[in-house]
PDB file of C-alpha atoms in Angstrom:
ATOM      1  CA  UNK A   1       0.000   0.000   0.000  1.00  0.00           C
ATOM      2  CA  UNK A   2       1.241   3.268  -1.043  1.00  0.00           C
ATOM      3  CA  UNK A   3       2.021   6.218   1.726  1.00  0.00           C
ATOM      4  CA  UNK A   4      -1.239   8.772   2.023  1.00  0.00           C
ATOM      5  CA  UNK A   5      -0.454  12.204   2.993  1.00  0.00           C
ATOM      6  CA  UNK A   6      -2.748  14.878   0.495  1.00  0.00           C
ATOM      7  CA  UNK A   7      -5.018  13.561  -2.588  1.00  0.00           C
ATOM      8  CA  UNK A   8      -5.468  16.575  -5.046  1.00  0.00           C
ATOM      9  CA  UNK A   9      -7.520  17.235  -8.204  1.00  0.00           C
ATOM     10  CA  UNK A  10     -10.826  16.868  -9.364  1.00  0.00           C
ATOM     11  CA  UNK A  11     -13.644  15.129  -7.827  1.00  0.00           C
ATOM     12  CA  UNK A  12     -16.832  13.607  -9.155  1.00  0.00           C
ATOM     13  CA  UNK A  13     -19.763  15.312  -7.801  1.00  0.00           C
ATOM     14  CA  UNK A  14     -22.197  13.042  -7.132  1.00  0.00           C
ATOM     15  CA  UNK A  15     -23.584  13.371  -3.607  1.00  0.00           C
ATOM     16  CA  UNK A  16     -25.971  10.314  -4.012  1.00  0.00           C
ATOM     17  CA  UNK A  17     -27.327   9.427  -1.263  1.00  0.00           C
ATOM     18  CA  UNK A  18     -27.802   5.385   0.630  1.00  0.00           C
ATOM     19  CA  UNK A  19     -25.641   4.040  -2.084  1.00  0.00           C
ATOM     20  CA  UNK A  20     -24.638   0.534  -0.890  1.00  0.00           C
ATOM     21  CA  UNK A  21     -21.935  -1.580  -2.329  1.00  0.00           C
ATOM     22  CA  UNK A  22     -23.950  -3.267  -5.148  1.00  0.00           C
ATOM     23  CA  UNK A  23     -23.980  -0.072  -6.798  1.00  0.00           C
ATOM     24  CA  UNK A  24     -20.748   0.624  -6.069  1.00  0.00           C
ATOM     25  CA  UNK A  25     -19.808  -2.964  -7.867  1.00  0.00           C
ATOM     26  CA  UNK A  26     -22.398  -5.056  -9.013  1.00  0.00           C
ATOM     27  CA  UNK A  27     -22.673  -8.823  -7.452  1.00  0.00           C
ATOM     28  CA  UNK A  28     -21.789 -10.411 -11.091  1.00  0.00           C
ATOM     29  CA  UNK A  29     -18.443  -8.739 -10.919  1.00  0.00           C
ATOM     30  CA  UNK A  30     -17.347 -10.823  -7.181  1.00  0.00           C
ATOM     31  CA  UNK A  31     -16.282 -14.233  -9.559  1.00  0.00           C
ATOM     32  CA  UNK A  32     -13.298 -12.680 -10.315  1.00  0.00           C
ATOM     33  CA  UNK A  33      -9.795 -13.746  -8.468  1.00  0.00           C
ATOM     34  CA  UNK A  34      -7.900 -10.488  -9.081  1.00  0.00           C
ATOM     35  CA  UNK A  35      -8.678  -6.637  -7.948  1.00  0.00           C
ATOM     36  CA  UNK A  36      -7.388  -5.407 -11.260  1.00  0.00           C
ATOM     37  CA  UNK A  37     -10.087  -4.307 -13.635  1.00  0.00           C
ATOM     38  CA  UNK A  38     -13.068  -4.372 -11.183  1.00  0.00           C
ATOM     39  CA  UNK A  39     -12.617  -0.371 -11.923  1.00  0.00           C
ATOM     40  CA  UNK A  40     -14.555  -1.210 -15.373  1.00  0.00           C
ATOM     41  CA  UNK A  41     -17.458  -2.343 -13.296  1.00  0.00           C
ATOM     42  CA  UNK A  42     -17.908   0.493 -10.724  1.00  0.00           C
ATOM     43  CA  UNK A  43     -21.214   2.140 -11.037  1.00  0.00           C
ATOM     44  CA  UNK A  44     -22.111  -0.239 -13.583  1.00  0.00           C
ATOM     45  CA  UNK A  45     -25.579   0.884 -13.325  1.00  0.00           C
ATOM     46  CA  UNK A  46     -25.331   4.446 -12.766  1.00  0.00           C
ATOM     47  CA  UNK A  47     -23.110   4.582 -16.127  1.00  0.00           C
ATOM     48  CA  UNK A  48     -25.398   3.039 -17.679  1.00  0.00           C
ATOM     49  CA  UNK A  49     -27.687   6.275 -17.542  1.00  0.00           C
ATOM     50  CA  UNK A  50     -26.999   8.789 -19.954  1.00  0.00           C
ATOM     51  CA  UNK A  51     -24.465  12.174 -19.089  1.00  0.00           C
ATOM     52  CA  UNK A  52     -23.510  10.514 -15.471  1.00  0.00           C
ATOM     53  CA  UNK A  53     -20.907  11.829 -13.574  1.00  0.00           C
ATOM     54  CA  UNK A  54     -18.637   8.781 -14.313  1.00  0.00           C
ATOM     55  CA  UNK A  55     -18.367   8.759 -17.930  1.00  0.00           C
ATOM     56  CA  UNK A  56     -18.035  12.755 -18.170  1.00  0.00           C
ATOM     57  CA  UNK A  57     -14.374  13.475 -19.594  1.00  0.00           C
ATOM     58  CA  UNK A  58     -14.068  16.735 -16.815  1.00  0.00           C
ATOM     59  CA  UNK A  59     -13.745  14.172 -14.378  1.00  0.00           C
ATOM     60  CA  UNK A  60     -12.039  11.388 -15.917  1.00  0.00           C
ATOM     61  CA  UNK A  61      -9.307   9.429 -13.508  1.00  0.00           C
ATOM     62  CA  UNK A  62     -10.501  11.734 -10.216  1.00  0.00           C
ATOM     63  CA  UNK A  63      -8.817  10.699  -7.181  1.00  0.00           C
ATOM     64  CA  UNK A  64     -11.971  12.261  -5.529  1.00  0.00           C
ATOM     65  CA  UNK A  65     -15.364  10.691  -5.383  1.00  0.00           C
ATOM     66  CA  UNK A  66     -18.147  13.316  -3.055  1.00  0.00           C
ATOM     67  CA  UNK A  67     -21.194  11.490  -1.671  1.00  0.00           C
ATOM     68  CA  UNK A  68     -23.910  11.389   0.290  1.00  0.00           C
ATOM     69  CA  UNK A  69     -25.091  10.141   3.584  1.00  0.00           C
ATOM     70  CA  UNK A  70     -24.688   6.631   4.292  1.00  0.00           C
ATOM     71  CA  UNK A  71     -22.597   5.437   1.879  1.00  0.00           C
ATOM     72  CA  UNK A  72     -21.066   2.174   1.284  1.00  0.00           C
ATOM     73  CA  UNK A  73     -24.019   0.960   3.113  1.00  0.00           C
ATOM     74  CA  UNK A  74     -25.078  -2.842   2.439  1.00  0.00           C
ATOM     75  CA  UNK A  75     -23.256  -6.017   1.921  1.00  0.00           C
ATOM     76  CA  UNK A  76     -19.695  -6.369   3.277  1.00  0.00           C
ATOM     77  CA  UNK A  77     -17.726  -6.770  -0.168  1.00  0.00           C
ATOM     78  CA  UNK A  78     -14.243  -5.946  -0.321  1.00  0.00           C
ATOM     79  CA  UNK A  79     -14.539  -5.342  -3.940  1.00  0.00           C
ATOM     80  CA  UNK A  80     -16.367  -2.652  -3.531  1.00  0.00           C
ATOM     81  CA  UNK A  81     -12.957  -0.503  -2.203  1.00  0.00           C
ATOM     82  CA  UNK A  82     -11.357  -2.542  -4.794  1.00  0.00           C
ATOM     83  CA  UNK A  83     -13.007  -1.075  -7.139  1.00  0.00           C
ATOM     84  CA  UNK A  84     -12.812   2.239  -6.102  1.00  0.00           C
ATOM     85  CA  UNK A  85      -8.863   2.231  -6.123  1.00  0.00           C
ATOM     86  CA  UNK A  86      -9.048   0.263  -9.576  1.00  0.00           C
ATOM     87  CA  UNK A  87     -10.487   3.514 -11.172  1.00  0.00           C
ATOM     88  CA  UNK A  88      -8.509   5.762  -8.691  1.00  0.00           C
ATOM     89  CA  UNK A  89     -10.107   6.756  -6.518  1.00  0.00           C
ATOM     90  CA  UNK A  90      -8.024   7.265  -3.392  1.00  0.00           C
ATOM     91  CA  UNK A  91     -10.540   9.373  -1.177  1.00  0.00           C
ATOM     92  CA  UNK A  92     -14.199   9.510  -0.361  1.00  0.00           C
ATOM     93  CA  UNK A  93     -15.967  12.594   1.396  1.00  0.00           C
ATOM     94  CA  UNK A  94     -19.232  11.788   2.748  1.00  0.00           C
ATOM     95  CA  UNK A  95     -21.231  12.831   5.948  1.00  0.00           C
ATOM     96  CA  UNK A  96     -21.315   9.558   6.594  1.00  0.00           C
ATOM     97  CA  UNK A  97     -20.015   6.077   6.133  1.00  0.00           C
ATOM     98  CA  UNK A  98     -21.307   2.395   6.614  1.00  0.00           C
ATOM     99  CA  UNK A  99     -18.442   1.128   9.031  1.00  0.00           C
ATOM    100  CA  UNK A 100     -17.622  -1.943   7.078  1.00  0.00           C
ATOM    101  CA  UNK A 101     -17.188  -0.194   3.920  1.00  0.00           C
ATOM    102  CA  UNK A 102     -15.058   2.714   6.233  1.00  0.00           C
ATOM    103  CA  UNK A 103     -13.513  -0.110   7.161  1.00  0.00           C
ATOM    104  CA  UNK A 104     -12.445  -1.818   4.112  1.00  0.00           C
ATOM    105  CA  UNK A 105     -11.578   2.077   2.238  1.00  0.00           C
ATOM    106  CA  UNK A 106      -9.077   2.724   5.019  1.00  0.00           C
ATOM    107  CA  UNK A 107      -7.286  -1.112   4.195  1.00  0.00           C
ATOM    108  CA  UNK A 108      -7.007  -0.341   0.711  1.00  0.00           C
ATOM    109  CA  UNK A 109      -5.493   3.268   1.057  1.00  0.00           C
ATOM    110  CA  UNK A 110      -8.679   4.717   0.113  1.00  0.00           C
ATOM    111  CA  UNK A 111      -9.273   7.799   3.026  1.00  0.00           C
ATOM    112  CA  UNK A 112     -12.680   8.304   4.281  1.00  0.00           C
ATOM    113  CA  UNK A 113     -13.236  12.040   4.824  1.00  0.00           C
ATOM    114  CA  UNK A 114     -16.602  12.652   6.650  1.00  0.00           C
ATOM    115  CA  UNK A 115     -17.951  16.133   6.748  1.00  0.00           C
ATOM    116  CA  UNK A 116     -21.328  17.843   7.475  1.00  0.00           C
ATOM    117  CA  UNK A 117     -23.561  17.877   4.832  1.00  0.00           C
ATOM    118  CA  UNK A 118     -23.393  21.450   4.130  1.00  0.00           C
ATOM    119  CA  UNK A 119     -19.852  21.077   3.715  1.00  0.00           C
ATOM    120  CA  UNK A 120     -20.616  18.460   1.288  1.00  0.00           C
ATOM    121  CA  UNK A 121     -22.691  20.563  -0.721  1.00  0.00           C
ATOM    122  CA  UNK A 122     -20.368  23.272  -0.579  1.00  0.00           C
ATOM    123  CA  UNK A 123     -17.369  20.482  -2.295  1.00  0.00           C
ATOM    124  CA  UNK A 124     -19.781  18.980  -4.949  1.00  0.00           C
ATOM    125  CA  UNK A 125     -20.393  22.890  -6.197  1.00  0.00           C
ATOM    126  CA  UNK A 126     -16.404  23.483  -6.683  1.00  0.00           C
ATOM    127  CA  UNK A 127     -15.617  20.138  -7.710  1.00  0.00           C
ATOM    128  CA  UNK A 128     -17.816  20.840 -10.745  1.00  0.00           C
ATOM    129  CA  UNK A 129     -15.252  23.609 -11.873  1.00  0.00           C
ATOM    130  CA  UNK A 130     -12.189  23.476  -9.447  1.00  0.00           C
ATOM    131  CA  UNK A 131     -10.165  20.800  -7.480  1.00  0.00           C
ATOM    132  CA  UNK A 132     -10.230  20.216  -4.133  1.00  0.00           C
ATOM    133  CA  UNK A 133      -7.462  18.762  -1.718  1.00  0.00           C
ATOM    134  CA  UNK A 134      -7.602  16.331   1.071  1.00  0.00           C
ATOM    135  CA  UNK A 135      -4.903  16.680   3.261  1.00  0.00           C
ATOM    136  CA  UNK A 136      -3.661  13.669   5.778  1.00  0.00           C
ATOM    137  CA  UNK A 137      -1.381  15.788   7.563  1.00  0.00           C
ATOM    138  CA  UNK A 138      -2.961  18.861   8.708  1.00  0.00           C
ATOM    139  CA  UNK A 139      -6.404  16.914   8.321  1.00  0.00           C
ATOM    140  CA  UNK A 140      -8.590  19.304   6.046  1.00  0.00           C
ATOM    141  CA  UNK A 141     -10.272  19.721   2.987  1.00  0.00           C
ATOM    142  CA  UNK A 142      -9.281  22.966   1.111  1.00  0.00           C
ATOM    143  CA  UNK A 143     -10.153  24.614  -2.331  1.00  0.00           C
ATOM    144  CA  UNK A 144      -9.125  27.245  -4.360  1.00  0.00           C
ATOM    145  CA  UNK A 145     -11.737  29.615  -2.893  1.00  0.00           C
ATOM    146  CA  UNK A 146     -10.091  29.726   0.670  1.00  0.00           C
ATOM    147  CA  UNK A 147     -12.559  26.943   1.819  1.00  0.00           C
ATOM    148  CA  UNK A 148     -11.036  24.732   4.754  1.00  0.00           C
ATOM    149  CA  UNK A 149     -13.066  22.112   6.317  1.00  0.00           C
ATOM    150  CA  UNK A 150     -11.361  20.015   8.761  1.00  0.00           C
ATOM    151  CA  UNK A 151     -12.442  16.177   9.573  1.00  0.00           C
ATOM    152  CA  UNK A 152     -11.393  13.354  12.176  1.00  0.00           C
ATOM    153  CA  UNK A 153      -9.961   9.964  11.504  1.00  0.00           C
ATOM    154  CA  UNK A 154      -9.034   7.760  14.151  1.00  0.00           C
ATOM    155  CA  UNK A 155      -5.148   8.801  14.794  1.00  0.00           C
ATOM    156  CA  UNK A 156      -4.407   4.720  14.482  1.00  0.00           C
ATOM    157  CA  UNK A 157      -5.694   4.547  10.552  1.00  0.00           C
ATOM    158  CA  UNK A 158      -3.797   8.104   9.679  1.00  0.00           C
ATOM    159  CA  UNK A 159      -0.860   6.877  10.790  1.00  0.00           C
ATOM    160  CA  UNK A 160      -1.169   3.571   8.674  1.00  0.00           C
ATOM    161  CA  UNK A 161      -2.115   5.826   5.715  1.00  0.00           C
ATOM    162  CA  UNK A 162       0.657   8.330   6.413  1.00  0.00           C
ATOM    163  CA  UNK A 163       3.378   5.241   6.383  1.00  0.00           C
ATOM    164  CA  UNK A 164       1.141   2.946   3.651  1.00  0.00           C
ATOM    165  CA  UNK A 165       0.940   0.548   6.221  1.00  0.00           C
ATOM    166  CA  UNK A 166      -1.492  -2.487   5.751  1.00  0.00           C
ATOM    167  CA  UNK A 167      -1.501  -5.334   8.378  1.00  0.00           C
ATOM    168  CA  UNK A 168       0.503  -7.224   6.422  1.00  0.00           C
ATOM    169  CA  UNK A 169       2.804  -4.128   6.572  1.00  0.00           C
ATOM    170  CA  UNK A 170       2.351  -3.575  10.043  1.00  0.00           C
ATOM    171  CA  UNK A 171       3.442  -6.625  10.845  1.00  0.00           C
ATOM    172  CA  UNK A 172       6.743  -6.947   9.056  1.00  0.00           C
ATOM    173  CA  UNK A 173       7.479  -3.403  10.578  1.00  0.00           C
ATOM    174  CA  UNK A 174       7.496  -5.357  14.247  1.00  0.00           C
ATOM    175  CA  UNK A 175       9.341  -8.107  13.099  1.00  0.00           C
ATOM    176  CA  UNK A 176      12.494  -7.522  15.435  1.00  0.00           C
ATOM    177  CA  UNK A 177      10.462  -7.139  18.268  1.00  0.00           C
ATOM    178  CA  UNK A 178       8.481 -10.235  17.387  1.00  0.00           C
ATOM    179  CA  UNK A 179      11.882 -12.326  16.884  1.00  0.00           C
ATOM    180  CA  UNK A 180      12.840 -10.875  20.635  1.00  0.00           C
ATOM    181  CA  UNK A 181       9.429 -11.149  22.460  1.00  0.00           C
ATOM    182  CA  UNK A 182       9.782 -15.527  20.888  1.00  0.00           C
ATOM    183  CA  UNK A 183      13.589 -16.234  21.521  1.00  0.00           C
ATOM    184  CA  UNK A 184      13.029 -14.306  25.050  1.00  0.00           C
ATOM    185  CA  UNK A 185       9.744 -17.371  24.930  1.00  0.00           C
ATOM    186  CA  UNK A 186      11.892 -20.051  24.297  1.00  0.00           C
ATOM    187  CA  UNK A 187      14.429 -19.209  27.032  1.00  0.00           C
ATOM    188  CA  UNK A 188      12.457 -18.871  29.430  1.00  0.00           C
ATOM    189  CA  UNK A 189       9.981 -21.404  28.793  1.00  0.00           C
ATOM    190  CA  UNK A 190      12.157 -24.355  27.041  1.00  0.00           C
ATOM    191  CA  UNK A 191      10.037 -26.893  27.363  1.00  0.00           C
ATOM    192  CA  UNK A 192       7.734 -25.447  24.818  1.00  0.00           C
ATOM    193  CA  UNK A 193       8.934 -26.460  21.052  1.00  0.00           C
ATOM    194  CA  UNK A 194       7.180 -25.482  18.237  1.00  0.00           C
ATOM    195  CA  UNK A 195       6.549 -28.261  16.013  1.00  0.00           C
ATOM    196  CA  UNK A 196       5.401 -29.289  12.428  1.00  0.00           C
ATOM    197  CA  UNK A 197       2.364 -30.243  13.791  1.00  0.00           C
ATOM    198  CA  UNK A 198       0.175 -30.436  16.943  1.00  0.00           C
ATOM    199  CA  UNK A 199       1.080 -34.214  17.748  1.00  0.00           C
ATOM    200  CA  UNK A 200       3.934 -34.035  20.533  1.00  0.00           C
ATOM    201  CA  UNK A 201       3.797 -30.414  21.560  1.00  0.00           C
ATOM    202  CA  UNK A 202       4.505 -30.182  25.011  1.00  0.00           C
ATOM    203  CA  UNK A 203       2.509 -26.854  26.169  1.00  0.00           C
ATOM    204  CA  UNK A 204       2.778 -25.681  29.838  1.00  0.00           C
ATOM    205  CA  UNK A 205      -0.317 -27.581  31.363  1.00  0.00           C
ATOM    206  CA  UNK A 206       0.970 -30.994  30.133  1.00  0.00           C
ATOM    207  CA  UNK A 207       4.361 -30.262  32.003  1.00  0.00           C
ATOM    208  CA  UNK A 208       2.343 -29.702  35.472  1.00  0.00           C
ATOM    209  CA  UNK A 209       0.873 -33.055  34.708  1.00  0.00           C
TER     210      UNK A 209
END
């Protein structure tokens, strides 16, 4: 996962409201076994309605997607951040979020920005002629019109958008202190060995008997 600090440019201005993640990516689009392409099959069928936001060339490749309350809502699907990324999108400004779907954004370095709604409105009327900037660092939303909204994001997720941190990520960063915390394990508790398999493991409470 790439490092997150500020996402500038143009945004779609949508501000749809309750859209849940079979709009986002339709069901038929889940067989597939990699995240590349799904972006073809975001909004399916909004695009399919003539001059939407999504197929008009002033927006084309946004990294900004404005919407409305309660969105993401719905099933659980992964692919619906998947797609979102696919067609680069790398933050989503909303008054609100489903938490799954805030969830799953924040995993795949997409940021969820929420804002009031008249803040919102205020964003989908620039991004029609202007770009707009999220910005990780001094957490705010700015345009060229000396706007500045600031949001919240739980100071955990920043930082694992500041560094592009996913758990896999996260993980290898603590690996020395992993490899310390299990040798200091095995010295002071020797009689535990780690096998191939459970079958002859000697754990603590077979020792005491």
């Amino acid at each position: 996962m790439e490092p997150v600090r500020q996402v500038e440019g143009r945004a779609y201005p949508w501000g749809a409201k309750n859209i849940d993640t079979d709009i986002i990516i339709p069901a038929h689009w889940l067989k597939t076994t990699t995240r590349e392409g799904l972006g073809k099959g975001a909004f399916e069928t909004v695009r399919a309605e003539p001059g939407n936001v999504f197929d008009d060339p002033l927006y084309a490749g946004s990294p900004v997607l404005i919407a409305g309350d309660n969105f993401g809502c719905g099933s659980s699907r992964e692919h619906a951040a998947w797609a979102l990324a696919d067609m680069g999108v790398k933050a989503v400004i909303a008054p609100s979020f489903s938490d799954i779907f805030s969830g799953n954004a924040f995993k795949n370095g997409i940021v969820p920005v929420v804002l009031s709604q008249e803040a919102v409105d205020r964003l989908v009327e620039v991004a029609r002629t202007d770009e707009i900037t999220v910005d990780l660092e001094t957490m705010t939303v700015t345009t060229p019109f000396q706007d500045r909204f600031p949001f919240e994001l739980d100071p955990f997720r920043r930082q694992c958008l500041l560094e592009g941190l996913d758990e896999i990520g996260m993980t290898l960063a603590r690996d020395t202190a992993i490899s310390k915390f299990e040798s200091g394990a095995a010295e002071a508790r020797p009689w535990i060995k780690v096998g191939a398999g459970h079958e002859g493991t000697l754990v603590e409470s077979d020792r005491r008997t």
